Coordinates of C-alpha atoms in Angstrom, one line a residue:
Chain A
X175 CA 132.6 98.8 138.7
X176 CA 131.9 102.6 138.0
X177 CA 128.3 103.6 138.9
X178 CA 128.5 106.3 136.6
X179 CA 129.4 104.6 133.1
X180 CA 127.2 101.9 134.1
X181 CA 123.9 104.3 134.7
X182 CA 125.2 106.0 131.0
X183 CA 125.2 102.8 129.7
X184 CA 121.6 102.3 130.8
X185 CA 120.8 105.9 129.9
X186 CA 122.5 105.1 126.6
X187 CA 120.3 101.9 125.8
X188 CA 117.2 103.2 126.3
X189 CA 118.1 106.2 123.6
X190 CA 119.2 103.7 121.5
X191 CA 115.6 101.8 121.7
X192 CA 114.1 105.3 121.4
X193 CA 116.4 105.4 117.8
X194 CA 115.0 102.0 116.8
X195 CA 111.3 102.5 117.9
X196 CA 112.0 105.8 115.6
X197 CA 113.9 103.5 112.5
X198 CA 110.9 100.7 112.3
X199 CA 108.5 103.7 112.2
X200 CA 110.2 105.6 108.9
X201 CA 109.8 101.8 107.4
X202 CA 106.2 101.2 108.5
X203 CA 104.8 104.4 106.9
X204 CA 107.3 103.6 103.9
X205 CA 108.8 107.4 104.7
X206 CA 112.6 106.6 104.3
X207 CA 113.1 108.0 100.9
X208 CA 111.1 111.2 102.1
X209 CA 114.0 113.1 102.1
X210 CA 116.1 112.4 99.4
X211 CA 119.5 113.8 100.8
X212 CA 121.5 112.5 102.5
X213 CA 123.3 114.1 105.4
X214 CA 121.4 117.6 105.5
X215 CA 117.7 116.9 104.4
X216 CA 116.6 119.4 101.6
X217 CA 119.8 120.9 102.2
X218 CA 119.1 122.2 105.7
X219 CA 119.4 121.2 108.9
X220 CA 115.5 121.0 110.0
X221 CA 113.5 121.3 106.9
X222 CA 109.6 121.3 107.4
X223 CA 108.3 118.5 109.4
X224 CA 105.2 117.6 107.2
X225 CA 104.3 114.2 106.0
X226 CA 106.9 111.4 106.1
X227 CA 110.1 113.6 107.0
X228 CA 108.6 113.8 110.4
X229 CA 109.4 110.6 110.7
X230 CA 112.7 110.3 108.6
X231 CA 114.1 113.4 110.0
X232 CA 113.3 112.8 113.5
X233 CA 115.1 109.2 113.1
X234 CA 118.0 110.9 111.9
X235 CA 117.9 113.5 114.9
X236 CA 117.8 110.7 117.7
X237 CA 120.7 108.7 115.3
X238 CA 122.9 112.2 115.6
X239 CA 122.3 112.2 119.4
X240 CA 123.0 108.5 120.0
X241 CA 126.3 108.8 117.8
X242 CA 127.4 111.7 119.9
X243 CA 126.4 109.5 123.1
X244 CA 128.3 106.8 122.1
X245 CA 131.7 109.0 121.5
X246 CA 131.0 110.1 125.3
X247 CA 130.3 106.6 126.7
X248 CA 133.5 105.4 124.7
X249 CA 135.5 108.1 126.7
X250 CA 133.9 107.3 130.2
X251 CA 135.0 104.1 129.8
X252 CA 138.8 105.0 128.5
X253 CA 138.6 107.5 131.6
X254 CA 137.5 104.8 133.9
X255 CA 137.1 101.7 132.7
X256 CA 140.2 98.9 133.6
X257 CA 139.5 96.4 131.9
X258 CA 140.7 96.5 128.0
X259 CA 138.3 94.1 126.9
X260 CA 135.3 96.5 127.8
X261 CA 137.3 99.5 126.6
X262 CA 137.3 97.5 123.3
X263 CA 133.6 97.2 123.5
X264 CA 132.6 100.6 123.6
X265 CA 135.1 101.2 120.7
X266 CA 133.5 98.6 118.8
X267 CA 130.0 100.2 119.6
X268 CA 132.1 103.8 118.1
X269 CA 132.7 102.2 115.4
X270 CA 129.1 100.3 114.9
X271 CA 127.4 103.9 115.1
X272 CA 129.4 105.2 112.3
X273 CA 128.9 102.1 110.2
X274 CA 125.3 102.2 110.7
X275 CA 125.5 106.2 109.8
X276 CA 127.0 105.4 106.5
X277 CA 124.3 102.7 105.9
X278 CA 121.4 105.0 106.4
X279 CA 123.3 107.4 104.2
X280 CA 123.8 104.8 101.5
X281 CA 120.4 103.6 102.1
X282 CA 118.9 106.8 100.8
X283 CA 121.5 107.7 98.3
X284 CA 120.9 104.1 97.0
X285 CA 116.7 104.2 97.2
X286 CA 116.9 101.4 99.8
X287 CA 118.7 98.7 97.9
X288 CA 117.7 95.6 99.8
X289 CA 121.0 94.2 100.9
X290 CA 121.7 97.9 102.5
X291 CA 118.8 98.3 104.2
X292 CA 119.0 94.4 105.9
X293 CA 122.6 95.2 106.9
X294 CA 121.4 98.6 108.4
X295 CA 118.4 97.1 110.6
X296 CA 120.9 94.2 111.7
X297 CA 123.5 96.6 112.8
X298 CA 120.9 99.0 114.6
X299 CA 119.7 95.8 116.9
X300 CA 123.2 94.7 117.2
X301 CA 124.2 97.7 118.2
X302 CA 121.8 97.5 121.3
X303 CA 122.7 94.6 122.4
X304 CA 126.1 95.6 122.3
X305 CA 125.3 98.6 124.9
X306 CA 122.7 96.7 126.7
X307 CA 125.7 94.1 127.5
X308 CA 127.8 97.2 128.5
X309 CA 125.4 97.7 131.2
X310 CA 125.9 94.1 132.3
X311 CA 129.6 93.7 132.1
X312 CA 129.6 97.6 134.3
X313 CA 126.9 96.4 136.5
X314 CA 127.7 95.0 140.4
X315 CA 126.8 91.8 139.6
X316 CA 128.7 91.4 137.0
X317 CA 131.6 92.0 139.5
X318 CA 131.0 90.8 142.8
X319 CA 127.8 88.2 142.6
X320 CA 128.6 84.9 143.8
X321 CA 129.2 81.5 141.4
X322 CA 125.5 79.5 141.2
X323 CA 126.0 75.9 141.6
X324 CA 124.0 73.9 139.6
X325 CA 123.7 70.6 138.2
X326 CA 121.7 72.1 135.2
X327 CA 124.3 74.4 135.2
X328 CA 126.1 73.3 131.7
X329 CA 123.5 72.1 129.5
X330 CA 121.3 75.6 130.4
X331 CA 124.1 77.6 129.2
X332 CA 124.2 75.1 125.9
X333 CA 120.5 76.2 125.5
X334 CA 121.1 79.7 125.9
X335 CA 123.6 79.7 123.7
X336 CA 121.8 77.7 120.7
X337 CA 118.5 79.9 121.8
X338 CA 120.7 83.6 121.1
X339 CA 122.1 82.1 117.9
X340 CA 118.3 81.1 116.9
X341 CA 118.2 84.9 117.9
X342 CA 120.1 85.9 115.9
X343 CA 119.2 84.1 112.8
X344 CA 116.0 85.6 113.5
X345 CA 117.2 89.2 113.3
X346 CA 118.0 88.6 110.0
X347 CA 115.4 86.3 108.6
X348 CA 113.0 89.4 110.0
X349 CA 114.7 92.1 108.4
X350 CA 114.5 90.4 104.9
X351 CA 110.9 89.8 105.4
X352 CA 110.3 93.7 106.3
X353 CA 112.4 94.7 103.6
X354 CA 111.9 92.2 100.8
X355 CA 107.6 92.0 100.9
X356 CA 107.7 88.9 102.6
X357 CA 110.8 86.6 101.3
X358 CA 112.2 84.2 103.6
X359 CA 108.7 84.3 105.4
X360 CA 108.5 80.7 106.2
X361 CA 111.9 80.9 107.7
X362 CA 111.0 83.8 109.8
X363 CA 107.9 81.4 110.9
X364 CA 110.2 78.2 111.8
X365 CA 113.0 80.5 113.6
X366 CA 110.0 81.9 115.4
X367 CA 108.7 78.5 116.5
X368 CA 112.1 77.3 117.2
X369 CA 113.2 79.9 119.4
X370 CA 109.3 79.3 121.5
X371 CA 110.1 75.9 122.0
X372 CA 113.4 76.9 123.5
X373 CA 112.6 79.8 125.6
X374 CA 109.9 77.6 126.7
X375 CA 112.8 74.6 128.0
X376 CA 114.7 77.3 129.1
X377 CA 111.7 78.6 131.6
X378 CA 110.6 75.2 132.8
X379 CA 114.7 74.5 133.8
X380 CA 114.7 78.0 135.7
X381 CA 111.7 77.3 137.3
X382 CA 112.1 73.7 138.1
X383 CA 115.8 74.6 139.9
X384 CA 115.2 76.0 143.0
X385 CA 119.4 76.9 142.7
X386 CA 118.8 79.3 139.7
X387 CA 116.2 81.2 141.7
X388 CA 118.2 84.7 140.4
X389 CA 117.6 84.1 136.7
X390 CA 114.0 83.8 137.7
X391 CA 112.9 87.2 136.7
X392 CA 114.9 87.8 133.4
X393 CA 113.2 84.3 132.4
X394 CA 109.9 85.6 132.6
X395 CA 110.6 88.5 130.9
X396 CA 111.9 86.8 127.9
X397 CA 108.8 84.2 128.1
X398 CA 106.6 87.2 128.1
X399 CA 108.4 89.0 125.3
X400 CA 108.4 86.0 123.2
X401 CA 104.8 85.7 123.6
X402 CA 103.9 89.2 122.8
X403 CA 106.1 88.7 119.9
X404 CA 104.3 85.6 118.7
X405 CA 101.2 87.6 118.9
X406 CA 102.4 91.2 116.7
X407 CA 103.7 88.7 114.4
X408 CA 100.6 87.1 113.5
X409 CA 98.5 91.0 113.4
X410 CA 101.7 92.4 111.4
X411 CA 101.2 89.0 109.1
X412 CA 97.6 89.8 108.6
X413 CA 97.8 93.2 108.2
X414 CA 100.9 93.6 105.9
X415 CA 100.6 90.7 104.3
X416 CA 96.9 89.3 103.5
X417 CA 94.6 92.1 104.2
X418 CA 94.6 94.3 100.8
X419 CA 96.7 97.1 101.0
X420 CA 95.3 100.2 101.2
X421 CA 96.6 104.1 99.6
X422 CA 99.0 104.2 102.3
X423 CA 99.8 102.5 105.8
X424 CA 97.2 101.9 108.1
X425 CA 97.8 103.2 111.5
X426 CA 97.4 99.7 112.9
X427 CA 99.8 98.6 110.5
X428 CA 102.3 101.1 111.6
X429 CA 101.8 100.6 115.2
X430 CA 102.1 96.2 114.7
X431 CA 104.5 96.5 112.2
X432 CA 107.0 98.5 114.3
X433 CA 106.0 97.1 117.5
X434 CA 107.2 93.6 116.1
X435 CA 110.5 94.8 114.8
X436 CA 111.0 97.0 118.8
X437 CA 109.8 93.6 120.7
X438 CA 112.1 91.9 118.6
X439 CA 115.4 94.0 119.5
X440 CA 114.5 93.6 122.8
X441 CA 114.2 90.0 122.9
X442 CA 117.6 89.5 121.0
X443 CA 119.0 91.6 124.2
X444 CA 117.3 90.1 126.6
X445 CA 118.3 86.7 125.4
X446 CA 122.3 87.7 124.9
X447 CA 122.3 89.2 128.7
X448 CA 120.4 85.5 130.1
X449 CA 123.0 83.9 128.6
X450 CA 125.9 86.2 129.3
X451 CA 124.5 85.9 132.9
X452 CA 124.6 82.2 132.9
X453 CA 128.0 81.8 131.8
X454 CA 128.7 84.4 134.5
X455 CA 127.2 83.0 137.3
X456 CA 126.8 79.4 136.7
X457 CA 129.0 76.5 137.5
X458 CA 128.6 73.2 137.8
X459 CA 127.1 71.1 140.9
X460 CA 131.0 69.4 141.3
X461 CA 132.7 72.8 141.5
X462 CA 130.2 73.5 144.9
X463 CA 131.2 69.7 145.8
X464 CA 135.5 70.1 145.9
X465 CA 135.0 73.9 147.5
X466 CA 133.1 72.6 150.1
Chain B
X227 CA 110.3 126.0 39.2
X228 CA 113.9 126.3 40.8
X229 CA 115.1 123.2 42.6
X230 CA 114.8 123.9 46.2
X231 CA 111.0 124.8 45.4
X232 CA 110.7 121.4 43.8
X233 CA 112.0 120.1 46.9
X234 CA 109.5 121.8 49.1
X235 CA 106.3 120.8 46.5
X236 CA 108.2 116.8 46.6
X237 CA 108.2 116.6 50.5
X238 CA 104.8 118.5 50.9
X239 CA 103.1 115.9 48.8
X240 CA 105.5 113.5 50.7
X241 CA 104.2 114.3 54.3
X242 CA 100.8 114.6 52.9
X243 CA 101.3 111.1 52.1
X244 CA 102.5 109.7 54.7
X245 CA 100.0 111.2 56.7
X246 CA 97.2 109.9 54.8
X247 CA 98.9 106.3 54.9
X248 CA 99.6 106.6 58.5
X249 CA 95.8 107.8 59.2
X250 CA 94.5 105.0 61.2
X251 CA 92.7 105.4 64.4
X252 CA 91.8 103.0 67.2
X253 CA 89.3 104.6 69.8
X254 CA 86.9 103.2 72.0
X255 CA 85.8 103.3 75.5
X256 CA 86.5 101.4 78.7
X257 CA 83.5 100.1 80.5
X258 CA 83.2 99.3 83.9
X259 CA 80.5 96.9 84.7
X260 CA 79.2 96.3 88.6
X261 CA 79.2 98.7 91.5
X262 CA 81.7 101.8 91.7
X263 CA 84.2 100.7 94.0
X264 CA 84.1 103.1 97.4
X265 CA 86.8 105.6 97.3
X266 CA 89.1 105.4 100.4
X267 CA 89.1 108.4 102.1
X268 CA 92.8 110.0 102.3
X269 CA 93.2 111.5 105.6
X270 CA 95.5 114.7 105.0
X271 CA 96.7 115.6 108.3
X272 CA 99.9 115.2 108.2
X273 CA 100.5 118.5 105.6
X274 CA 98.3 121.4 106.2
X275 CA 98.5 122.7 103.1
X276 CA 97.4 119.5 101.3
X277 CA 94.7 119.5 103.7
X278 CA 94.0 123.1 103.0
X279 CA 93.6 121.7 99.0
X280 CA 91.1 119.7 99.7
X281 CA 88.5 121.5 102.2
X282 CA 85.8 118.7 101.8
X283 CA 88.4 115.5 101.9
X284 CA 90.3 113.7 99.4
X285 CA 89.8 110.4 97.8
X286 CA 91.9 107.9 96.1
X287 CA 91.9 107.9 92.9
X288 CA 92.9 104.4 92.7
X289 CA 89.7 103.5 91.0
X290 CA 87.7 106.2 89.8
X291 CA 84.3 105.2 87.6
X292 CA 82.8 107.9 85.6
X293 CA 79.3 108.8 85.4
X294 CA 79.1 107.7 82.4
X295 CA 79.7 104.0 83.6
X296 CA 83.6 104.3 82.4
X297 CA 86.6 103.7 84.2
X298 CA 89.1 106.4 84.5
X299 CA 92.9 106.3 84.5
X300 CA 93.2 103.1 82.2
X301 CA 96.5 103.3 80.1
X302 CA 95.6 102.0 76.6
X303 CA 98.5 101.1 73.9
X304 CA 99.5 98.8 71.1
X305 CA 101.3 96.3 72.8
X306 CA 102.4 94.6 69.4
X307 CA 102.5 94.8 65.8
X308 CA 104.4 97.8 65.8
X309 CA 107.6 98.1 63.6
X310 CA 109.8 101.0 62.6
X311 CA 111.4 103.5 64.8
X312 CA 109.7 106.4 66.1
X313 CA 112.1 109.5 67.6
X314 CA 110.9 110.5 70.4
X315 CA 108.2 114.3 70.2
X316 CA 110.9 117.0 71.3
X317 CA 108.1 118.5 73.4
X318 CA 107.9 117.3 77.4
X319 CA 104.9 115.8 78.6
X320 CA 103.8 117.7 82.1
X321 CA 103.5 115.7 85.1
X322 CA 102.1 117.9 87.9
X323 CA 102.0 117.6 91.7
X324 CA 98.7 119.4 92.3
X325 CA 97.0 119.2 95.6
X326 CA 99.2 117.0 97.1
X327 CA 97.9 114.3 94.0
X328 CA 99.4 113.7 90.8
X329 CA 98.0 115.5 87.8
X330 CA 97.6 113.5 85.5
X331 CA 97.7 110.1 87.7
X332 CA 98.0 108.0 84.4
X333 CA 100.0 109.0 81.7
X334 CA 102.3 107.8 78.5
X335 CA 105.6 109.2 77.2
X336 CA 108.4 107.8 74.4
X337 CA 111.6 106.6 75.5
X338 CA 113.9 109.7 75.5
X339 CA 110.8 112.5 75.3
X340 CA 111.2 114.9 78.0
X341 CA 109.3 114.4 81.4
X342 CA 108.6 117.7 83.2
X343 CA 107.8 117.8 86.5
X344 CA 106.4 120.0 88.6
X345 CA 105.3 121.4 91.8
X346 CA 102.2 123.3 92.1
X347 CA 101.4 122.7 96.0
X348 CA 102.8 124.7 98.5
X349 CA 104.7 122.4 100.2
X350 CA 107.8 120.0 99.2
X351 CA 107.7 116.6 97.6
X352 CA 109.9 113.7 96.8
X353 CA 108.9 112.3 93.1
X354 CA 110.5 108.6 93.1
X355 CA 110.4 106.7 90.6
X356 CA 110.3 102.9 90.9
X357 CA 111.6 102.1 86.8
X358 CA 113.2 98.9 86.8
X359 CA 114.8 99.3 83.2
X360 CA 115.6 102.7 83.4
X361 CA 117.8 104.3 86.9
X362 CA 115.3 104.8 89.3
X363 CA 115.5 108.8 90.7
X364 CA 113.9 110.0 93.8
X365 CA 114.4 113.8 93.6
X366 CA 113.7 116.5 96.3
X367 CA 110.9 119.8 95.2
X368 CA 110.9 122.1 98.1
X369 CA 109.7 124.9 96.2
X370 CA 106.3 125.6 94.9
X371 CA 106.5 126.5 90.6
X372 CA 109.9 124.3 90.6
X373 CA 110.5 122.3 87.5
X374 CA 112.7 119.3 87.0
X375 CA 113.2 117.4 83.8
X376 CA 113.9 113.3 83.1
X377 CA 113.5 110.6 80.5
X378 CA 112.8 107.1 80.4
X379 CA 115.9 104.8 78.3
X380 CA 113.8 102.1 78.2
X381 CA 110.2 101.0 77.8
X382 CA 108.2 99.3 80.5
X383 CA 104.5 99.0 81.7
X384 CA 104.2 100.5 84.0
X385 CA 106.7 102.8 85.7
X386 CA 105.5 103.6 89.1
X387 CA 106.3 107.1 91.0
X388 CA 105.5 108.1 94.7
X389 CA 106.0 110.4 96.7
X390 CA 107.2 109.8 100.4
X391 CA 106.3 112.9 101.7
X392 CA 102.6 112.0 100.9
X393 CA 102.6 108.6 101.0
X394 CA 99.2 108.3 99.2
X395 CA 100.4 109.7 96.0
X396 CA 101.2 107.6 93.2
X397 CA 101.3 107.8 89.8
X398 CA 101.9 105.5 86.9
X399 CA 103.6 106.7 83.4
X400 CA 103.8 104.1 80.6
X401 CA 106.8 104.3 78.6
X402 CA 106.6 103.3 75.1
X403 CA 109.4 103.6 71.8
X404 CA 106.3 104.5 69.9
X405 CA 103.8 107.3 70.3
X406 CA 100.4 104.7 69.6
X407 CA 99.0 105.0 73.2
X408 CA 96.4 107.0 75.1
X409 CA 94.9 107.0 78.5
X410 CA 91.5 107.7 79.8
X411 CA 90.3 110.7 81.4
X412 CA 86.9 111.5 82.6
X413 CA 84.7 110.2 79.5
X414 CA 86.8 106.8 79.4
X415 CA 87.6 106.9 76.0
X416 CA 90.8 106.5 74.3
X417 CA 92.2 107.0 71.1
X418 CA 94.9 105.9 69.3
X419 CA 95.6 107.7 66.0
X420 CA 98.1 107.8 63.1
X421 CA 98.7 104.0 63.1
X422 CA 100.1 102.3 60.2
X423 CA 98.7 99.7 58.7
X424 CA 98.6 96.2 60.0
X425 CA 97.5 94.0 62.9
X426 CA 98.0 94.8 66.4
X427 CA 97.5 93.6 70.0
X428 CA 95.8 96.5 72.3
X429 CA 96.4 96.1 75.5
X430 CA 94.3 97.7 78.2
X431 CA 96.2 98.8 81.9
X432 CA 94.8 99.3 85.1
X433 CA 96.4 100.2 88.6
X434 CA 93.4 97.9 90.4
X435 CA 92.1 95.7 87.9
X436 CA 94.7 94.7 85.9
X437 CA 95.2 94.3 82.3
X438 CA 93.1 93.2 78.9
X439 CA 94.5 92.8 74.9
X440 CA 92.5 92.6 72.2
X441 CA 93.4 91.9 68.4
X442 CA 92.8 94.7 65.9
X443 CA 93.8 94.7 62.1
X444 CA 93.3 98.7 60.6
X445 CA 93.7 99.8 56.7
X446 CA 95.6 102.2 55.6
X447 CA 93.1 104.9 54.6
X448 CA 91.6 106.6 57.4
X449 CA 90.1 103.6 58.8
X450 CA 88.7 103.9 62.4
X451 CA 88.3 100.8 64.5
X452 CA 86.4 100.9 67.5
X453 CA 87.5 99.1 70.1
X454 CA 85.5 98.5 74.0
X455 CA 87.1 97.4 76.9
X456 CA 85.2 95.9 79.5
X457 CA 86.2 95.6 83.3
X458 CA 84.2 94.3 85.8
X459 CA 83.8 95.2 89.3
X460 CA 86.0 93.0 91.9

């Protein structure tokens, strides 16, 4: 373990929520095509910051300094990393921050051809996770904690698993709603009740084990999220998608709107790190059996 | 009388005639019936200088009714009945961004008649249009007095265009392969001249409140029909 890649990583992450806190804004107040260029904006670095380039521009601003984050993180870990497999990791998240570059670029260039702009808010959240699991697999824990033994061991690491690819499905089913006007709505609403009805197995397990005491916390977390979720959901519903629209976006639209689509990145991390977690310290009640 | 003389007298008398054939009006107004819808407030904070436009506030302009109990911004054409082709008027029809609003919000062009845009304010704009049978464009005006020009290949009720920037400008152009359309301004009345003669469907287009046809058969020799259009508060 190196403390210093693993605090980057964490640094790194919570730029990179910053960057999509900054992305589900420009498509709340509808300002991605604000600037029509695509990689200078009006042919300059820093045009005027008036109307919806202050929100396009300043997306593309954090997405410059998280690119050149990520370049750095990938050489800590080459520097000091043993392992290949992570090494490999922060080269994939390299190369994610490049593809998502190109799809904003082609999103603009393009006026925000559906297919582009689903691909590009997939990638964004992916890329998260994929730097919020960097801080696990560079963490102490991840090294040195000691096996769990537990008979519920195996079949909560089946639920996590099916819960993250719910997750997952989610991430996309959302994106199409936000950037289709609503399609695959229904299936954004079943994912959503699916994934509650898991979390919610996954919580009573956690809580009913007195053996998987230190996934206690992160449980809680993700119960809460999911329930905060549940709720933007519903106002971003209303407010996008019954109440009539008004000349432009409502503040509270904005605020719900994005809020849901933030909540919802952090969820799909929080979810991959529980179950990256599990399969790290879990084993089965046998294994504690033949040790002893 | 030499020949190219005759020629001139032949196609005089010609034009003259076709003219007086193609002399047909349809005009009329477009009521509005209830309570004036509120205008929504725009707030314009987020550019000074459209703020500075408008020192006692804007308002949208999504429904504007008249004093005169008409409804502004309706987009009134022949929606069919017409045959023949019709070149498109070498002249551009001026689309301004005035105030941080488009000037006018409604308009109609011909498929392949110039669109000229411009920028007034002093501040930049995206104009994006949102044609889905022509290429959609989204172009950048940084410049205050900048002109940009682009056509329509296709016809289609109506094209949208907005601005980013701004996001409560919009403006709707109605794209036609005939010239027989008109849009209200701040009287409500239309009129449609020069139409052949023959039976038509008139249809009647509104951002908010949607659309209404009527049936109208003119005669060839000067004949004005009155048509009135009738929308009713929501």
């Amino acid at each position: 373990m190196n403390r210093l890649v693993h605090s980057y990583s964490k640094f790194l992450s919570a730029v990179t929520l910053v960057l999509i806190i900054a992305g589900g804004l420009v498509t709340s107040t509808e300002s991605g095509l604000s600037v029509p260029d695509w990689p200078l904006s009006y042919g300059q670095f820093f045009p005027p910051m008036v109307g919806g380039i202050r929100f396009e521009h300043t997306h593309r601003l954090i997405a410059g300094i998280v690119g050149i984050l990520t370049f750095v993180l990938l050489g800590l870990l080459l520097k000091n990393e043993g392992r290949g497999w992570v090494k490999c990791l922060g080269a994939a998240a390299a190369l994610a921050v490049v593809l998502q570059a190109i799809l904003g670029g082609l999103t603009v260039i393009y006026l925000l051809p559906t297919p582009v702009s689903v691909a590009h808010a997939c990638l964004g959240q992916t890329f998260f996770s994929l730097v919020v699991s960097l801080v696990l697999f560079t963490s102490k824990e991840w090294a040195t904690a000691p096996k769990i033994a537990s008979e519920n061991s195996e079949s909560l690491k089946r639920l996590l698993a099916t819960t993250f690819f719910f997750v997952c499905l989610q991430l996309i089913a959302g994106s199409v709603v936000r950037h289709a006007h609503g399609r695959t709505l229904n299936l954004h609403a079943l994912l959503a009740f699916l994934i509650a009805i898991h979390v919610l197995f996954i919580l009573v397990r956690i809580l009913r084990d007195a053996d998987l005491q230190p996934l206690v916390n992160h449980v809680l977390l993700l119960t809460g999220l999911v329930t905060l979720q549940v709720f933007s959901g519903g106002g971003a519903y209303l407010l996008t998608l019954v109440i009539e629209k008004a000349a432009y976006p409502r503040t509270s639209e904005v605020l719900i709107t994005t809020a849901h689509q933030s909540i919802g990145a952090v969820i799909l991390a929080t979810t991959l790190l529980l179950m990256l977690r599990s399969f790290r310290l879990l084993k089965p009640t046998e294994l504690r059996t033949s040790h002893e | 009388m030499k020949n190219r003389q005759k020629l001139g007298v032949f196609f005089t008398a010609f034009t003259a005639f076709q003219v007086n054939v193609y002399a047909a009006t349809v005009t009329g107004k477009i009521a509005f019936e209830g309570r004036a819808p509120a205008a929504e407030t725009i707030k314009m904070d987020a550019d000074a200088s459209c703020k500075l436009a408008h020192p006692d506030g804007a308002k949208s302009e999504e429904a504007v009714v008249n004093s005169n109990g008409t409804l502004k911004n309706v987009f009134v054409y022949v929606k069919e009945g017409v045959s023949g082709k019709f070149d498109a008027p070498k002249e551009s029809v001026k689309f301004d961004q005035h105030g941080c609003q488009y000037t006018p919000r409604v308009l109609g062009i011909q498929v392949g008649q110039p669109l000229e845009i411009l920028n007034s304010d002093p501040t930049l704009h995206n104009v994006h249009s949102l044609a889905t049978k022509t290429q959609q464009f989204n172009l950048g005006m940084p410049i205050q007095g900048m002109k940009l020009k682009k056509t329509f290949t296709a016809p289609e009720i109506m094209v949208k265009v907005k601005c980013e920037v701004h996001p409560w400008m919009a403006g709707y152009i109605g794209v036609l392969d005939h010239p027989f359309f008109s849009a209200t301004g701040g009287d409500g009345s239309f009129s449609i001249n020069n139409l052949p003669p023959g039976e038509y469907v008139v249809e009647a287009w509104h951002e908010k409140y949607g659309t209404q046809t009527q049936k109208v058969s003119v005669a060839a020799d000067g004949d004005v029909k009155e048509l009135s259009f009738q929308y009713k508060a929501a």
